[in-house]
mmCIF file of C-alpha atoms in Angstrom:
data_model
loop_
_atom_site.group_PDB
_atom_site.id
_atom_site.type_symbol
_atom_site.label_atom_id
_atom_site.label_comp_id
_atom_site.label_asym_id
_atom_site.label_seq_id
_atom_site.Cartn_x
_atom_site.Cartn_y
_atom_site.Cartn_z
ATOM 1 C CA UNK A 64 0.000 0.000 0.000
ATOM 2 C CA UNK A 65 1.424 3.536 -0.851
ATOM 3 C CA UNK A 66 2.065 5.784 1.755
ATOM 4 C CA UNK A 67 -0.205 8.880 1.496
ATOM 5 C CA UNK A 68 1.254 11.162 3.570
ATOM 6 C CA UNK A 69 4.658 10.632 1.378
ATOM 7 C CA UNK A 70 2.338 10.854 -1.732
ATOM 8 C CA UNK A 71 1.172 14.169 -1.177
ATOM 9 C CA UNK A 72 5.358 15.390 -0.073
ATOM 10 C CA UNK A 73 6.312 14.013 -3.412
ATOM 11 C CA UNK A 74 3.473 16.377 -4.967
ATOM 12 C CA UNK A 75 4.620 19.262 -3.193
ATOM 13 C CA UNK A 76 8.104 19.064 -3.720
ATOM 14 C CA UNK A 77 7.416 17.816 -7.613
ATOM 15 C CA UNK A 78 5.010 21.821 -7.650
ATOM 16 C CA UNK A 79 7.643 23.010 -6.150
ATOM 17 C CA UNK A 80 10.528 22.531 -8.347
ATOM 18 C CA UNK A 81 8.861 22.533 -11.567
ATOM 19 C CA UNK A 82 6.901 26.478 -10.557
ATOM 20 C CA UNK A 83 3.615 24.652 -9.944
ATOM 21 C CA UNK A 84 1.762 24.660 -7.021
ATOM 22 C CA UNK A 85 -0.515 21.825 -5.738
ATOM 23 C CA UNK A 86 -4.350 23.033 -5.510
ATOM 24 C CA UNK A 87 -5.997 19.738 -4.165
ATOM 25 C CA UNK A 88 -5.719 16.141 -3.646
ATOM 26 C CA UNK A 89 -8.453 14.016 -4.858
ATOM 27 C CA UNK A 90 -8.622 10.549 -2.351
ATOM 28 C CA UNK A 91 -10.230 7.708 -3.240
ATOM 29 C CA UNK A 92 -11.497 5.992 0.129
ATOM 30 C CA UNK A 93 -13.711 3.753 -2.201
ATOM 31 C CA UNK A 94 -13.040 0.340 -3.803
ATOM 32 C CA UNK A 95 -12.617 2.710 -7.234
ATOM 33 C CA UNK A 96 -10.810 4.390 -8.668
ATOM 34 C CA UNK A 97 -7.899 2.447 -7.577
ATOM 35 C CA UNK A 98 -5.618 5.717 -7.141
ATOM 36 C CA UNK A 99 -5.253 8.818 -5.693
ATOM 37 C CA UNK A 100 -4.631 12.371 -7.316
ATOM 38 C CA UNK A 101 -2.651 15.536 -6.536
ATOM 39 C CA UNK A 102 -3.637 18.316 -8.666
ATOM 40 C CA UNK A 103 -0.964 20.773 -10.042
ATOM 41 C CA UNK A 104 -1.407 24.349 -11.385
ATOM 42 C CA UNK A 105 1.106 25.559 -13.724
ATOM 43 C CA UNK A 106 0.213 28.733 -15.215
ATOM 44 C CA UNK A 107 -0.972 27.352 -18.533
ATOM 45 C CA UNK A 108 -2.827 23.850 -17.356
ATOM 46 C CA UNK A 109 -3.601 21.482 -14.637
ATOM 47 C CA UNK A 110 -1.913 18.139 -14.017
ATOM 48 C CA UNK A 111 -2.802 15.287 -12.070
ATOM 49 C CA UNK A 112 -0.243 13.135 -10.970
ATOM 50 C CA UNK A 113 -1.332 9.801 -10.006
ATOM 51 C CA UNK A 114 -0.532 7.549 -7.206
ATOM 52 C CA UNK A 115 -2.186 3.675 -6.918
ATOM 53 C CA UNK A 116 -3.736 3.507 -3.751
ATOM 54 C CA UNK A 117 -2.134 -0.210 -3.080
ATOM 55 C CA UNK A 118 1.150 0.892 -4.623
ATOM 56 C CA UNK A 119 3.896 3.017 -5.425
ATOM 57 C CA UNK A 120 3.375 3.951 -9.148
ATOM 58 C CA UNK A 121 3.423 7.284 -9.918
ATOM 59 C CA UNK A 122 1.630 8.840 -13.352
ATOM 60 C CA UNK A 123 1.001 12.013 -14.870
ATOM 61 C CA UNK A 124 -2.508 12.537 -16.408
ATOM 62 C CA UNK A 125 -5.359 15.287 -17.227
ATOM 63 C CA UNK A 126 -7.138 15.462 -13.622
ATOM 64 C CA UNK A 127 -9.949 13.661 -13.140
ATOM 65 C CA UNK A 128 -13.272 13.825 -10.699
ATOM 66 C CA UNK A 129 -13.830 11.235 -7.935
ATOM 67 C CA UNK A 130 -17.063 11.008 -7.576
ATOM 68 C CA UNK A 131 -19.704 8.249 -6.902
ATOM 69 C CA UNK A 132 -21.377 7.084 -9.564
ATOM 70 C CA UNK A 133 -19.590 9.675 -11.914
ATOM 71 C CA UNK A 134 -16.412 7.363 -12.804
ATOM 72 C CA UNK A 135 -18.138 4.793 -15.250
ATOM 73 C CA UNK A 136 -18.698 8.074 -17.315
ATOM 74 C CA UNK A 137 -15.632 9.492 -17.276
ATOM 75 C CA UNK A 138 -13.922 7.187 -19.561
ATOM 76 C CA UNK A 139 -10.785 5.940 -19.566
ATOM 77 C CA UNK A 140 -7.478 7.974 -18.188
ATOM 78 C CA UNK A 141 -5.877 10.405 -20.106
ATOM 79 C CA UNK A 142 -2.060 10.287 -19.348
ATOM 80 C CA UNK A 143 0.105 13.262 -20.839
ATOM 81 C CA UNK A 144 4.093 13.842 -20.809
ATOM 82 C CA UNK A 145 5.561 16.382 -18.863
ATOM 83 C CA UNK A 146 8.732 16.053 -19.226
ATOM 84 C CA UNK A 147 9.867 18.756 -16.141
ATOM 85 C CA UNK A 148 7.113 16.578 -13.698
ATOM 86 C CA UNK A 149 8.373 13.288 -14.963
ATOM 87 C CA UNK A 150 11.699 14.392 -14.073
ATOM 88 C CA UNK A 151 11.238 15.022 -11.036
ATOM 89 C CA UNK A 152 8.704 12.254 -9.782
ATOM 90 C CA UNK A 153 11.418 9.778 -11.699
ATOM 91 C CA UNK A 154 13.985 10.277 -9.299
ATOM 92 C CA UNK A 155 11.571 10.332 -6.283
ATOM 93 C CA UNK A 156 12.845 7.503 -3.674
ATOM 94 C CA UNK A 157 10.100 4.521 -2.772
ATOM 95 C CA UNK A 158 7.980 5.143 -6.059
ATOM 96 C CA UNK A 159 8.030 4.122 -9.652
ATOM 97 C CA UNK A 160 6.742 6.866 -12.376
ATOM 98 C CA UNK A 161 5.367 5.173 -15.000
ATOM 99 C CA UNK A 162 5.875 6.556 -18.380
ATOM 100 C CA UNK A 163 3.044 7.355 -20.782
ATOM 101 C CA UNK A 164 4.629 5.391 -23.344
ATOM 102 C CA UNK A 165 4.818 2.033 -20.545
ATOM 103 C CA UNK A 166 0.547 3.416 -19.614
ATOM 104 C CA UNK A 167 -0.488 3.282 -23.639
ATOM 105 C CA UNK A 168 0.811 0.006 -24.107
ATOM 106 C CA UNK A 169 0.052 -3.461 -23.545
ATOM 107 C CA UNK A 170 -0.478 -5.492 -20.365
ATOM 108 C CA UNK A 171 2.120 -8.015 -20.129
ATOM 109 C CA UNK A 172 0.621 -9.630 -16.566
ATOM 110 C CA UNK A 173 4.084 -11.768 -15.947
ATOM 111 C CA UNK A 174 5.572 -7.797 -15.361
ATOM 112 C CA UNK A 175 2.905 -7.221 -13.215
ATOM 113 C CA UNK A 176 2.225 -9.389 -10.738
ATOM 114 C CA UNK A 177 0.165 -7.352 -8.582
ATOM 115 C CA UNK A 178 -2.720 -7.308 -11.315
ATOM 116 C CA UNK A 179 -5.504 -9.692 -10.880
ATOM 117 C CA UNK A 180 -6.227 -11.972 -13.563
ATOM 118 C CA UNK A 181 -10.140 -12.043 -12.518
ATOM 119 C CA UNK A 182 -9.820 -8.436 -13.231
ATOM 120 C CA UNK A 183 -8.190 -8.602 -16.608
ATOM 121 C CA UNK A 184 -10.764 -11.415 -17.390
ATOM 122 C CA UNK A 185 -14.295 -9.253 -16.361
ATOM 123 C CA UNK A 186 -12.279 -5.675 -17.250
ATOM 124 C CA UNK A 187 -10.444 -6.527 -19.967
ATOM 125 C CA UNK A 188 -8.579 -3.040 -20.075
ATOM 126 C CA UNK A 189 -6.424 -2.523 -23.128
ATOM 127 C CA UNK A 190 -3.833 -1.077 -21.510
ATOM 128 C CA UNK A 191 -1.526 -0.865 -18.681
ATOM 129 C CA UNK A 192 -2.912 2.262 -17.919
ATOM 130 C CA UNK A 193 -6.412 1.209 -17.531
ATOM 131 C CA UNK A 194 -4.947 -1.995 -15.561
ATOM 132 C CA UNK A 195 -3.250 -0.363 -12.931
ATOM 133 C CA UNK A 196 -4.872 2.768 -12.204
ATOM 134 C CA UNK A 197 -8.472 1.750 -12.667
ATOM 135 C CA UNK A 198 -11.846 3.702 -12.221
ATOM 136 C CA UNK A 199 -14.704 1.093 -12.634
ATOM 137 C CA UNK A 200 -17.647 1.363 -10.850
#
């Protein structure tokens, strides 16, 4: 399980380095989403960097809303490159920042242990993406 209160340091300090400057956390207390969110404010966008709630992996994606009965409408994540971020939250100690290229592709399970195959079966996500940081309701 990922630690939150060293999620939400690793947001700060990632703001803080990169001239952002966190605006919220989004926690998921529920059985989905499966992750967490720290929302950034640059002066041109928002970004949401991502955080599995049972694990250390780290993305960087347009924010999302966690809300109850909202996520089945949502759709499916959309994870962006940010190259400053991803610097940063790369060489953060006790996570793993997934790139977008790694999210966009394929699920190769025997990498990923921690996925259920009951999940992958009923799901059937088409991505590693939608595998690990999951938002079905």
């Amino acid at each position: 399980m990922s630690d939150l209160k060293a999620f939400r340091r690793v947001c700060y300090e990632a703001a803080r380095l990169t001239g952002g400057a966190v605006t919220e956390f989004r926690i998921s207390t529920g059985v989905t989403p499966s992750f967490h969110q720290g929302i950034i404010a640059f002066s041109d966008r928002f970004v949401s960097v991502l955080c599995v709630r049972d694990a250390a992996l780290l993305a960087v994606a347009v924010p999302r809303v966690i809300e109850p009965g909202q996520a089945t409408e949502c759709g499916p994540l959309t994870f962006i490159d940010s190259p400053e971020l991803a610097a940063v939250l790369a060489r953060t100690p006790g996570f793993r920042l997934l790139t977008t290229a790694e999210l966009n592709g394929p699920v190769d399970v025997a990498r990923w242990p921690g996925i259920s195959l009951t999940d992958m079966r009923y799901w059937r996500p088409r991505s590693l993406g939608e595998a690990v940081f999951n938002y079905w309701d």
